[in-house]
Amino acid sequence: MARAAAPLAPLHGIEADAKLAFVEFLLTSIDVQESSRRAVDWLVAHAPVTEAAVLVAEPLSNDMLLVAEHGVSSGAIMEFALSREDGNHPLIQALASPQPIYIESLQPHHRVPLEARAFHVIPLRAEPTETGHGLLLVAGIGPQMDAETVWLGRTLGKQVSRLLGRQLLAETRFGQERMLLYSIINAVTDPILLTDTEGKLIIANSHAEKLFAAPEEASEGWRRAAALNNMLFSAALSTSAVGMTELARRELLLVDPLEGSDLLFELLSSRAKDERQGTYVVSILRNVTDLARAKEEIEESYRTLRIAQAEVRDERHRLDLIIDSVADPILVTDQEGDIVLMNTPAERLFNAPGVDDEGTLRRVRANGANLTSFVSNVLTRSGEQRYRGEIQLGDPLTGRPLPVEAVAGTILSEQGELMWVVTILHDLTEAIEKARLYEQLKQASVELERKVQEATAELAEQNELLRRQHIELEQASALKSQFLANMSHEFRTPLNAILGYTHMLLNNVTGPVTDPQRKSLTRIDSNSRHLLALINDILDITRIEAGRMPLNATSFGIGELFEEVQAELEPIIKRSNLAVTTKVRGAVPAVRSDRQKVKQIVLNLLSNALKFTPAGSVTMTASYDGRAKQVAIAVRDTGVGIPAADQAKVFEDFRQLDSSPARGYGGTGLGLSICRRLANILGGTIELESMPGQGSTFTLRLPAKGRRR
Amino acid sequence: MSPAHVKGRAQPLVLVVEDYQDAREMYAAYLQFSGFDVAEAGNGVEAIEKTHALLPDIVLMDLALPRMDGWEATRRLKNDERTRHIPIVALTGHALAGHAEGAREAGCDAFVTKPCLPDALVAEIKRLLEHHRGKPDHPGEPARAAKSTKRRT
């Protein structure tokens, strides 16, 4: 309703402003009572009114209600009651009157809310032709209505007509909306009920009716089920905390009347208060039968999930332990190059937890940057599963350079996308140090080898020199030996003639010789023999030294050898007046050796013993040492003996202990030297035991089975 | 002793082959003194000629000889049918290794080392002749040499 459409009287001054304000209020008001009260107030303010009241016909009944008043006693208001059916009442008659009525007095049984006897009755309506919807009663303004009262009556009439007419319309609309609400409620699949607090049904939608209300033609089972459901529902309501205004939520088990199966509902009920109908309860039942089943399944799968999670956690824990136990840093980076996992050694390099030293943090960042560039290399090399490289890192705490070998492997998803890069770092410090030391060692070794080669070359040179000298010496020695051999041969040829002729003369080959001649010839003979012995000794030594002493091994008995030796020296033994005895102790086996050389040695030892023993005895003893497989021939005398200090010297060449006894005893001084050399050639030894003044024992030991070569 | 078993000789004939005249004559004198006939030769060639000419009962052969040495002469005599049966005693001045073997290989029946006193030489000759008696045309195996040198200091 537009403001311009409102028929307004011409306005003047303050009166006009007041009227305008009042009309504006009416336009915004939708309440009859409020409008009426405001109108009464306005009237009291603008007219000499003593009493005023507004009566309105109630739309759904026939009563006239007092909605506004001024100057009316409360007792009058309480007592007032008027029905539109009371057609004799002047006020009811006034409703249909085309004009306002002035009443000067009323009969006592016609009650009005005013105390004044005379008052105006103005029907409230939009047009003068229609029946009024209400009445405005005004007293105190005299029989003639003033303009303000007339204006107000007309304005309020229009307002009341407008508002009451709308109220009727609203009533019809309410019915329609109620039907809509029913259809909406029925459309909801959940059962919805409106009950009193005891659970008595007031309104139910079709789904609820199916559960709680069995139709006339329903089976016995259905009816019983419905009755049971009602009982269960009532019990649920009574035990629930429905007293609260908040929503109460609980589970309710009902019976499906048609199927007979159990249905689990969630019961949502709330208490509502209505002024006219008192307290009632709205309940919504939500079927959770399937939900419960689903819930169980969810719980089961949740439990499975928890177990799986626990296993994964354990696995992860084990993996962490393993990874952390590896001394080499291990890192896992994602395809962006960000570290997603690392073990403790890696954390020391790339995280330095709990350290806020600026230098350390800087080095950690530098390490991270180096790793990132390595990993980005790996990422760009698609197709290669492994990548190896070296990274220069630094110890975050000390700043010590830390060269590492990095081995990276990529982990691909099932679709072949690169998911992670696993990098293992291996400290190369030790390896590099080892390599350096190895290099040093190699150099030292090369140096050593060079020196050794130098020394070897020098040595070889010296060796060569020595070898040449040796050859020269050998040649010289051989020449000497040859010279001596030749010389001794040359000596012996004339000596042979001397000895021969002397012998012939002594044997009277050329006729008898005189005794003085014989004596001289004997001297010539003995000196010639001595000279021959010297020459023979020199020849023997020369041969031995040249290694050209021929050996002729045969088997022979020692006893027989002793006899031969003794027989050969018989003349000397006789002359010496010594007791010479031979002894073979135990079973001495035959000896395999050069018989002539052995005989030469024994002859020598025996003649020496005879020579150096002024008085007493000489004993030759043979014995066999089975363990050493040696035959020992000992020649013991009771002679002058040899001091310990000189015992080694007797075996030297041309050595007799004293030059003067040597003269006295004769001999070349080469005998023992030759004996020892011969014994050595035969694989044997000669030993000496002696005490000065007590005698000497020379012992020849020979291997019984000949020289072992 | 059976001195004349060849060609009616009263005494056995010894051919002394020695280049050193003093020694040769000394042995010759002593052999004659001991009852042998003696012929002399001063070198190997002469030794072969005289052996062929005289067919001695025994040859005393020095090994170191001019013109032809004693080993070669011995080898030739032992390779000759006419002289093979004649025993040969080698005389060697120095018993260096090889001399004895060389003499035996050449065919000597015995050897003695110089210096050798005349009576030792005579004893060896007598021993060898005794050994060969009765088989004049078949000298047989060489007799084992007796050691006649006695050396001592």
PDB file of C-alpha atoms in Angstrom, chain A residues 115-348:
ATOM      1  CA  GLU A 115     -18.807   6.065  32.902  1.00  0.00           C
ATOM      2  CA  ALA A 116     -20.020   9.197  31.169  1.00  0.00           C
ATOM      3  CA  ARG A 117     -23.721   9.252  30.309  1.00  0.00           C
ATOM      4  CA  ALA A 118     -23.333  10.920  26.933  1.00  0.00           C
ATOM      5  CA  PHE A 119     -20.828   9.919  24.314  1.00  0.00           C
ATOM      6  CA  HIS A 120     -20.264   9.555  20.621  1.00  0.00           C
ATOM      7  CA  VAL A 121     -20.166   6.130  18.963  1.00  0.00           C
ATOM      8  CA  ILE A 122     -18.163   6.097  15.768  1.00  0.00           C
ATOM      9  CA  PRO A 123     -18.205   2.917  13.639  1.00  0.00           C
ATOM     10  CA  LEU A 124     -14.738   1.925  12.470  1.00  0.00           C
ATOM     11  CA  ARG A 125     -14.753   1.038   8.765  1.00  0.00           C
ATOM     12  CA  ALA A 126     -13.132   1.924   5.510  1.00  0.00           C
ATOM     13  CA  GLU A 127     -16.310   2.886   3.663  1.00  0.00           C
ATOM     14  CA  PRO A 128     -19.562   4.285   5.147  1.00  0.00           C
ATOM     15  CA  THR A 129     -21.491   1.532   3.397  1.00  0.00           C
ATOM     16  CA  GLU A 130     -19.903  -1.461   5.093  1.00  0.00           C
ATOM     17  CA  THR A 131     -20.505  -2.823   8.568  1.00  0.00           C
ATOM     18  CA  GLY A 132     -18.045  -1.605  11.089  1.00  0.00           C
ATOM     19  CA  HIS A 133     -15.269  -3.889  12.326  1.00  0.00           C
ATOM     20  CA  GLY A 134     -15.132  -1.980  15.527  1.00  0.00           C
ATOM     21  CA  LEU A 135     -16.320   1.087  17.496  1.00  0.00           C
ATOM     22  CA  LEU A 136     -14.649   4.222  18.836  1.00  0.00           C
ATOM     23  CA  LEU A 137     -16.366   5.590  21.936  1.00  0.00           C
ATOM     24  CA  VAL A 138     -15.590   9.221  22.844  1.00  0.00           C
ATOM     25  CA  ALA A 139     -16.968  11.278  25.781  1.00  0.00           C
ATOM     26  CA  GLY A 140     -16.391  14.889  26.845  1.00  0.00           C
ATOM     27  CA  ILE A 141     -16.421  16.623  23.512  1.00  0.00           C
ATOM     28  CA  GLY A 142     -20.035  17.741  23.595  1.00  0.00           C
ATOM     29  CA  PRO A 143     -22.861  16.800  21.292  1.00  0.00           C
ATOM     30  CA  GLN A 144     -21.117  18.163  18.253  1.00  0.00           C
ATOM     31  CA  MET A 145     -18.071  16.244  17.132  1.00  0.00           C
ATOM     32  CA  ASP A 146     -15.033  18.358  16.489  1.00  0.00           C
ATOM     33  CA  ALA A 147     -12.970  17.971  13.293  1.00  0.00           C
ATOM     34  CA  GLU A 148     -10.077  16.198  15.002  1.00  0.00           C
ATOM     35  CA  THR A 149     -12.313  13.466  16.359  1.00  0.00           C
ATOM     36  CA  VAL A 150     -14.024  13.039  13.007  1.00  0.00           C
ATOM     37  CA  TRP A 151     -10.582  12.757  11.278  1.00  0.00           C
ATOM     38  CA  LEU A 152      -9.315  10.307  13.795  1.00  0.00           C
ATOM     39  CA  GLY A 153     -12.486   8.171  13.603  1.00  0.00           C
ATOM     40  CA  ARG A 154     -12.211   7.985   9.876  1.00  0.00           C
ATOM     41  CA  THR A 155      -8.418   7.238   9.935  1.00  0.00           C
ATOM     42  CA  LEU A 156      -8.661   4.578  12.629  1.00  0.00           C
ATOM     43  CA  GLY A 157     -11.620   2.988  10.805  1.00  0.00           C
ATOM     44  CA  LYS A 158      -9.591   2.571   7.709  1.00  0.00           C
ATOM     45  CA  GLN A 159      -6.688   1.117   9.754  1.00  0.00           C
ATOM     46  CA  VAL A 160      -8.837  -1.392  11.608  1.00  0.00           C
ATOM     47  CA  SER A 161     -10.580  -2.413   8.412  1.00  0.00           C
ATOM     48  CA  ARG A 162      -7.205  -2.980   6.764  1.00  0.00           C
ATOM     49  CA  LEU A 163      -5.710  -4.975   9.614  1.00  0.00           C
ATOM     50  CA  LEU A 164      -8.729  -7.182  10.343  1.00  0.00           C
ATOM     51  CA  GLY A 165      -9.242  -7.935   6.677  1.00  0.00           C
ATOM     52  CA  ARG A 166      -5.612  -9.116   6.474  1.00  0.00           C
ATOM     53  CA  GLN A 167      -6.116 -11.251   9.547  1.00  0.00           C
ATOM     54  CA  LEU A 168      -8.912 -13.175   7.868  1.00  0.00           C
ATOM     55  CA  LEU A 169      -6.796 -13.747   4.858  1.00  0.00           C
ATOM     56  CA  ALA A 170      -4.028 -15.038   7.102  1.00  0.00           C
ATOM     57  CA  GLU A 171      -6.397 -17.519   8.659  1.00  0.00           C
ATOM     58  CA  THR A 172      -7.111 -19.164   5.287  1.00  0.00           C
ATOM     59  CA  ARG A 173      -3.467 -19.114   4.378  1.00  0.00           C
ATOM     60  CA  PHE A 174      -2.623 -20.844   7.651  1.00  0.00           C
ATOM     61  CA  GLY A 175      -4.833 -23.768   6.718  1.00  0.00           C
ATOM     62  CA  GLN A 176      -3.053 -24.179   3.440  1.00  0.00           C
ATOM     63  CA  GLU A 177       0.334 -23.987   5.069  1.00  0.00           C
ATOM     64  CA  ARG A 178      -0.741 -26.584   7.557  1.00  0.00           C
ATOM     65  CA  MET A 179      -1.569 -28.980   4.740  1.00  0.00           C
ATOM     66  CA  LEU A 180       1.791 -28.276   3.154  1.00  0.00           C
ATOM     67  CA  LEU A 181       3.456 -28.945   6.469  1.00  0.00           C
ATOM     68  CA  TYR A 182       1.661 -32.311   6.687  1.00  0.00           C
ATOM     69  CA  SER A 183       2.774 -33.331   3.250  1.00  0.00           C
ATOM     70  CA  ILE A 184       6.321 -32.268   4.073  1.00  0.00           C
ATOM     71  CA  ILE A 185       6.270 -34.257   7.282  1.00  0.00           C
ATOM     72  CA  ASN A 186       4.910 -37.259   5.416  1.00  0.00           C
ATOM     73  CA  ALA A 187       7.560 -36.894   2.789  1.00  0.00           C
ATOM     74  CA  VAL A 188      10.236 -37.278   5.459  1.00  0.00           C
ATOM     75  CA  THR A 189      11.241 -40.967   5.559  1.00  0.00           C
ATOM     76  CA  ASP A 190      11.905 -40.808   9.265  1.00  0.00           C
ATOM     77  CA  PRO A 191       8.915 -41.326  11.515  1.00  0.00           C
ATOM     78  CA  ILE A 192       7.913 -38.012  13.183  1.00  0.00           C
ATOM     79  CA  LEU A 193       5.556 -37.831  16.095  1.00  0.00           C
ATOM     80  CA  LEU A 194       3.994 -35.149  18.211  1.00  0.00           C
ATOM     81  CA  THR A 195       2.905 -36.546  21.538  1.00  0.00           C
ATOM     82  CA  ASP A 196       2.068 -35.398  24.984  1.00  0.00           C
ATOM     83  CA  THR A 197       4.605 -36.048  27.684  1.00  0.00           C
ATOM     84  CA  GLU A 198       3.164 -39.497  28.327  1.00  0.00           C
ATOM     85  CA  GLY A 199       3.620 -40.500  24.739  1.00  0.00           C
ATOM     86  CA  LYS A 200       0.004 -40.178  23.667  1.00  0.00           C
ATOM     87  CA  LEU A 201      -0.083 -39.552  19.971  1.00  0.00           C
ATOM     88  CA  ILE A 202      -1.241 -36.128  18.782  1.00  0.00           C
ATOM     89  CA  ILE A 203       0.163 -35.913  15.279  1.00  0.00           C
ATOM     90  CA  ALA A 204       2.137 -38.531  13.377  1.00  0.00           C
ATOM     91  CA  ASN A 205       3.397 -38.740   9.836  1.00  0.00           C
ATOM     92  CA  SER A 206       2.602 -41.756   7.708  1.00  0.00           C
ATOM     93  CA  HIS A 207       5.843 -43.568   8.592  1.00  0.00           C
ATOM     94  CA  ALA A 208       5.140 -43.111  12.257  1.00  0.00           C
ATOM     95  CA  GLU A 209       1.551 -44.261  11.798  1.00  0.00           C
ATOM     96  CA  LYS A 210       2.775 -47.441  10.206  1.00  0.00           C
ATOM     97  CA  LEU A 211       4.752 -48.204  13.364  1.00  0.00           C
ATOM     98  CA  PHE A 212       2.394 -46.949  16.024  1.00  0.00           C
ATOM     99  CA  ALA A 213      -1.132 -47.040  14.605  1.00  0.00           C
ATOM    100  CA  ALA A 214      -2.611 -50.184  13.151  1.00  0.00           C
ATOM    101  CA  PRO A 215      -5.519 -49.582  10.748  1.00  0.00           C
ATOM    102  CA  GLU A 216      -8.901 -51.258  11.247  1.00  0.00           C
ATOM    103  CA  GLU A 217      -8.245 -54.000   8.777  1.00  0.00           C
ATOM    104  CA  ALA A 218      -4.701 -54.726  10.112  1.00  0.00           C
ATOM    105  CA  SER A 219      -3.664 -58.211  11.099  1.00  0.00           C
ATOM    106  CA  GLU A 220      -3.382 -59.310  14.678  1.00  0.00           C
ATOM    107  CA  GLY A 221       0.395 -59.258  14.448  1.00  0.00           C
ATOM    108  CA  TRP A 222       0.400 -55.713  13.192  1.00  0.00           C
ATOM    109  CA  ARG A 223      -1.855 -54.539  15.939  1.00  0.00           C
ATOM    110  CA  ARG A 224       0.244 -56.227  18.586  1.00  0.00           C
ATOM    111  CA  ALA A 225       3.399 -54.836  17.102  1.00  0.00           C
ATOM    112  CA  ALA A 226       1.899 -51.352  17.103  1.00  0.00           C
ATOM    113  CA  ALA A 227       0.817 -51.757  20.711  1.00  0.00           C
ATOM    114  CA  LEU A 228       4.282 -52.995  21.667  1.00  0.00           C
ATOM    115  CA  ASN A 229       5.917 -50.106  19.833  1.00  0.00           C
ATOM    116  CA  ASN A 230       3.687 -47.632  21.682  1.00  0.00           C
ATOM    117  CA  MET A 231       4.690 -49.145  24.976  1.00  0.00           C
ATOM    118  CA  LEU A 232       8.354 -49.062  24.086  1.00  0.00           C
ATOM    119  CA  PHE A 233       8.067 -45.498  22.896  1.00  0.00           C
ATOM    120  CA  SER A 234       6.232 -44.348  26.013  1.00  0.00           C
ATOM    121  CA  ALA A 235       8.820 -46.063  28.171  1.00  0.00           C
ATOM    122  CA  ALA A 236      11.595 -44.377  26.256  1.00  0.00           C
ATOM    123  CA  LEU A 237       9.997 -40.978  26.688  1.00  0.00           C
ATOM    124  CA  SER A 238       9.308 -41.426  30.374  1.00  0.00           C
ATOM    125  CA  THR A 239      12.832 -42.568  31.142  1.00  0.00           C
ATOM    126  CA  SER A 240      14.427 -39.980  28.969  1.00  0.00           C
ATOM    127  CA  ALA A 241      15.432 -36.573  30.182  1.00  0.00           C
ATOM    128  CA  VAL A 242      12.738 -34.960  28.108  1.00  0.00           C
ATOM    129  CA  GLY A 243      12.283 -32.375  30.788  1.00  0.00           C
ATOM    130  CA  MET A 244      15.170 -30.495  29.333  1.00  0.00           C
ATOM    131  CA  THR A 245      14.530 -28.112  26.544  1.00  0.00           C
ATOM    132  CA  GLU A 246      17.558 -29.458  24.695  1.00  0.00           C
ATOM    133  CA  LEU A 247      17.363 -32.255  22.260  1.00  0.00           C
ATOM    134  CA  ALA A 248      17.421 -35.658  23.913  1.00  0.00           C
ATOM    135  CA  ARG A 249      19.041 -38.425  21.943  1.00  0.00           C
ATOM    136  CA  ARG A 250      18.754 -42.141  22.590  1.00  0.00           C
ATOM    137  CA  GLU A 251      18.441 -45.475  20.945  1.00  0.00           C
ATOM    138  CA  LEU A 252      15.104 -47.181  20.631  1.00  0.00           C
ATOM    139  CA  LEU A 253      14.492 -50.733  19.515  1.00  0.00           C
ATOM    140  CA  LEU A 254      11.100 -51.231  17.808  1.00  0.00           C
ATOM    141  CA  VAL A 255       9.426 -53.995  15.834  1.00  0.00           C
ATOM    142  CA  ASP A 256       8.720 -53.761  12.163  1.00  0.00           C
ATOM    143  CA  PRO A 257       4.896 -54.466  12.153  1.00  0.00           C
ATOM    144  CA  LEU A 258       4.972 -55.905   8.647  1.00  0.00           C
ATOM    145  CA  GLU A 259       8.268 -57.780   8.657  1.00  0.00           C
ATOM    146  CA  GLY A 260       8.433 -58.647  12.354  1.00  0.00           C
ATOM    147  CA  SER A 261      12.136 -57.861  12.368  1.00  0.00           C
ATOM    148  CA  ASP A 262      13.923 -55.622  14.810  1.00  0.00           C
ATOM    149  CA  LEU A 263      14.472 -52.053  13.874  1.00  0.00           C
ATOM    150  CA  LEU A 264      16.929 -49.865  15.659  1.00  0.00           C
ATOM    151  CA  PHE A 265      16.061 -46.196  15.812  1.00  0.00           C
ATOM    152  CA  GLU A 266      17.766 -43.191  17.119  1.00  0.00           C
ATOM    153  CA  LEU A 267      15.145 -41.231  19.028  1.00  0.00           C
ATOM    154  CA  LEU A 268      15.441 -37.491  18.937  1.00  0.00           C
ATOM    155  CA  SER A 269      12.894 -35.831  21.124  1.00  0.00           C
ATOM    156  CA  SER A 270      12.444 -32.310  22.297  1.00  0.00           C
ATOM    157  CA  ARG A 271       9.898 -30.744  24.533  1.00  0.00           C
ATOM    158  CA  ALA A 272       7.936 -27.798  23.223  1.00  0.00           C
ATOM    159  CA  LYS A 273       5.554 -25.502  25.042  1.00  0.00           C
ATOM    160  CA  ASP A 274       2.363 -24.171  23.578  1.00  0.00           C
ATOM    161  CA  GLU A 275       0.277 -21.601  25.446  1.00  0.00           C
ATOM    162  CA  ARG A 276      -2.967 -23.134  24.446  1.00  0.00           C
ATOM    163  CA  GLN A 277      -2.112 -26.846  24.284  1.00  0.00           C
ATOM    164  CA  GLY A 278       0.456 -27.057  27.090  1.00  0.00           C
ATOM    165  CA  THR A 279       3.618 -29.102  26.918  1.00  0.00           C
ATOM    166  CA  TYR A 280       4.075 -31.596  24.178  1.00  0.00           C
ATOM    167  CA  VAL A 281       6.938 -33.608  22.768  1.00  0.00           C
ATOM    168  CA  VAL A 282       8.221 -33.710  19.218  1.00  0.00           C
ATOM    169  CA  SER A 283      10.054 -36.948  18.388  1.00  0.00           C
ATOM    170  CA  ILE A 284      11.934 -37.946  15.311  1.00  0.00           C
ATOM    171  CA  LEU A 285      12.963 -41.541  14.847  1.00  0.00           C
ATOM    172  CA  ARG A 286      15.913 -42.202  12.636  1.00  0.00           C
ATOM    173  CA  ASN A 287      16.375 -45.728  11.374  1.00  0.00           C
ATOM    174  CA  VAL A 288      19.888 -46.716  12.322  1.00  0.00           C
ATOM    175  CA  THR A 289      19.547 -50.473  11.791  1.00  0.00           C
ATOM    176  CA  ASP A 290      21.745 -50.342   8.740  1.00  0.00           C
ATOM    177  CA  LEU A 291      23.813 -47.703  10.361  1.00  0.00           C
ATOM    178  CA  ALA A 292      24.513 -49.963  13.328  1.00  0.00           C
ATOM    179  CA  ARG A 293      25.564 -52.701  11.009  1.00  0.00           C
ATOM    180  CA  ALA A 294      27.701 -50.261   9.089  1.00  0.00           C
ATOM    181  CA  LYS A 295      29.099 -48.994  12.349  1.00  0.00           C
ATOM    182  CA  GLU A 296      30.109 -52.488  13.369  1.00  0.00           C
ATOM    183  CA  GLU A 297      31.778 -52.953  10.052  1.00  0.00           C
ATOM    184  CA  ILE A 298      33.492 -49.635  10.379  1.00  0.00           C
ATOM    185  CA  GLU A 299      34.639 -50.537  13.873  1.00  0.00           C
ATOM    186  CA  GLU A 300      35.967 -53.828  12.585  1.00  0.00           C
ATOM    187  CA  SER A 301      37.818 -52.207   9.740  1.00  0.00           C
ATOM    188  CA  TYR A 302      38.999 -49.502  12.098  1.00  0.00           C
ATOM    189  CA  ARG A 303      40.377 -52.188  14.403  1.00  0.00           C
ATOM    190  CA  THR A 304      42.079 -53.870  11.438  1.00  0.00           C
ATOM    191  CA  LEU A 305      43.404 -50.525  10.450  1.00  0.00           C
ATOM    192  CA  ARG A 306      44.776 -49.967  13.932  1.00  0.00           C
ATOM    193  CA  ILE A 307      46.555 -53.313  13.854  1.00  0.00           C
ATOM    194  CA  ALA A 308      47.939 -52.551  10.432  1.00  0.00           C
ATOM    195  CA  GLN A 309      49.018 -49.138  11.657  1.00  0.00           C
ATOM    196  CA  ALA A 310      50.716 -50.699  14.654  1.00  0.00           C
ATOM    197  CA  GLU A 311      52.510 -53.123  12.378  1.00  0.00           C
ATOM    198  CA  VAL A 312      53.533 -50.319  10.102  1.00  0.00           C
ATOM    199  CA  ARG A 313      54.698 -48.399  13.150  1.00  0.00           C
ATOM    200  CA  ASP A 314      56.748 -51.382  14.357  1.00  0.00           C
ATOM    201  CA  GLU A 315      58.144 -51.851  10.880  1.00  0.00           C
ATOM    202  CA  ARG A 316      58.966 -48.200  10.693  1.00  0.00           C
ATOM    203  CA  HIS A 317      60.562 -48.369  14.123  1.00  0.00           C
ATOM    204  CA  ARG A 318      62.692 -51.325  13.098  1.00  0.00           C
ATOM    205  CA  LEU A 319      63.619 -49.579   9.901  1.00  0.00           C
ATOM    206  CA  ASP A 320      64.565 -46.481  11.868  1.00  0.00           C
ATOM    207  CA  LEU A 321      66.715 -48.583  14.185  1.00  0.00           C
ATOM    208  CA  ILE A 322      68.413 -50.223  11.238  1.00  0.00           C
ATOM    209  CA  ILE A 323      68.954 -46.977   9.417  1.00  0.00           C
ATOM    210  CA  ASP A 324      70.200 -45.274  12.566  1.00  0.00           C
ATOM    211  CA  SER A 325      72.553 -48.135  13.289  1.00  0.00           C
ATOM    212  CA  VAL A 326      74.267 -47.599   9.958  1.00  0.00           C
ATOM    213  CA  ALA A 327      77.276 -45.426  10.635  1.00  0.00           C
ATOM    214  CA  ASP A 328      77.105 -43.843   7.211  1.00  0.00           C
ATOM    215  CA  PRO A 329      74.648 -41.007   6.797  1.00  0.00           C
ATOM    216  CA  ILE A 330      71.503 -42.027   4.908  1.00  0.00           C
ATOM    217  CA  LEU A 331      68.995 -39.532   3.537  1.00  0.00           C
ATOM    218  CA  VAL A 332      65.749 -39.773   1.666  1.00  0.00           C
ATOM    219  CA  THR A 333      64.696 -36.800  -0.401  1.00  0.00           C
ATOM    220  CA  ASP A 334      61.504 -36.271  -2.324  1.00  0.00           C
ATOM    221  CA  GLN A 335      61.272 -35.192  -5.938  1.00  0.00           C
ATOM    222  CA  GLU A 336      61.501 -31.563  -4.833  1.00  0.00           C
ATOM    223  CA  GLY A 337      64.852 -32.267  -3.232  1.00  0.00           C
ATOM    224  CA  ASP A 338      63.536 -31.809   0.304  1.00  0.00           C
ATOM    225  CA  ILE A 339      64.799 -34.202   2.967  1.00  0.00           C
ATOM    226  CA  VAL A 340      61.965 -36.381   4.193  1.00  0.00           C
ATOM    227  CA  LEU A 341      63.932 -38.861   6.244  1.00  0.00           C
ATOM    228  CA  MET A 342      67.447 -39.158   7.580  1.00  0.00           C
ATOM    229  CA  ASN A 343      69.305 -41.172  10.162  1.00  0.00           C
ATOM    230  CA  THR A 344      71.249 -39.859  13.119  1.00  0.00           C
ATOM    231  CA  PRO A 345      74.631 -39.596  11.370  1.00  0.00           C
ATOM    232  CA  ALA A 346      72.962 -37.660   8.574  1.00  0.00           C
ATOM    233  CA  GLU A 347      71.291 -35.377  11.071  1.00  0.00           C
ATOM    234  CA  ARG A 348      74.677 -34.417  12.460  1.00  0.00           C
TER     235      ARG A 348
END
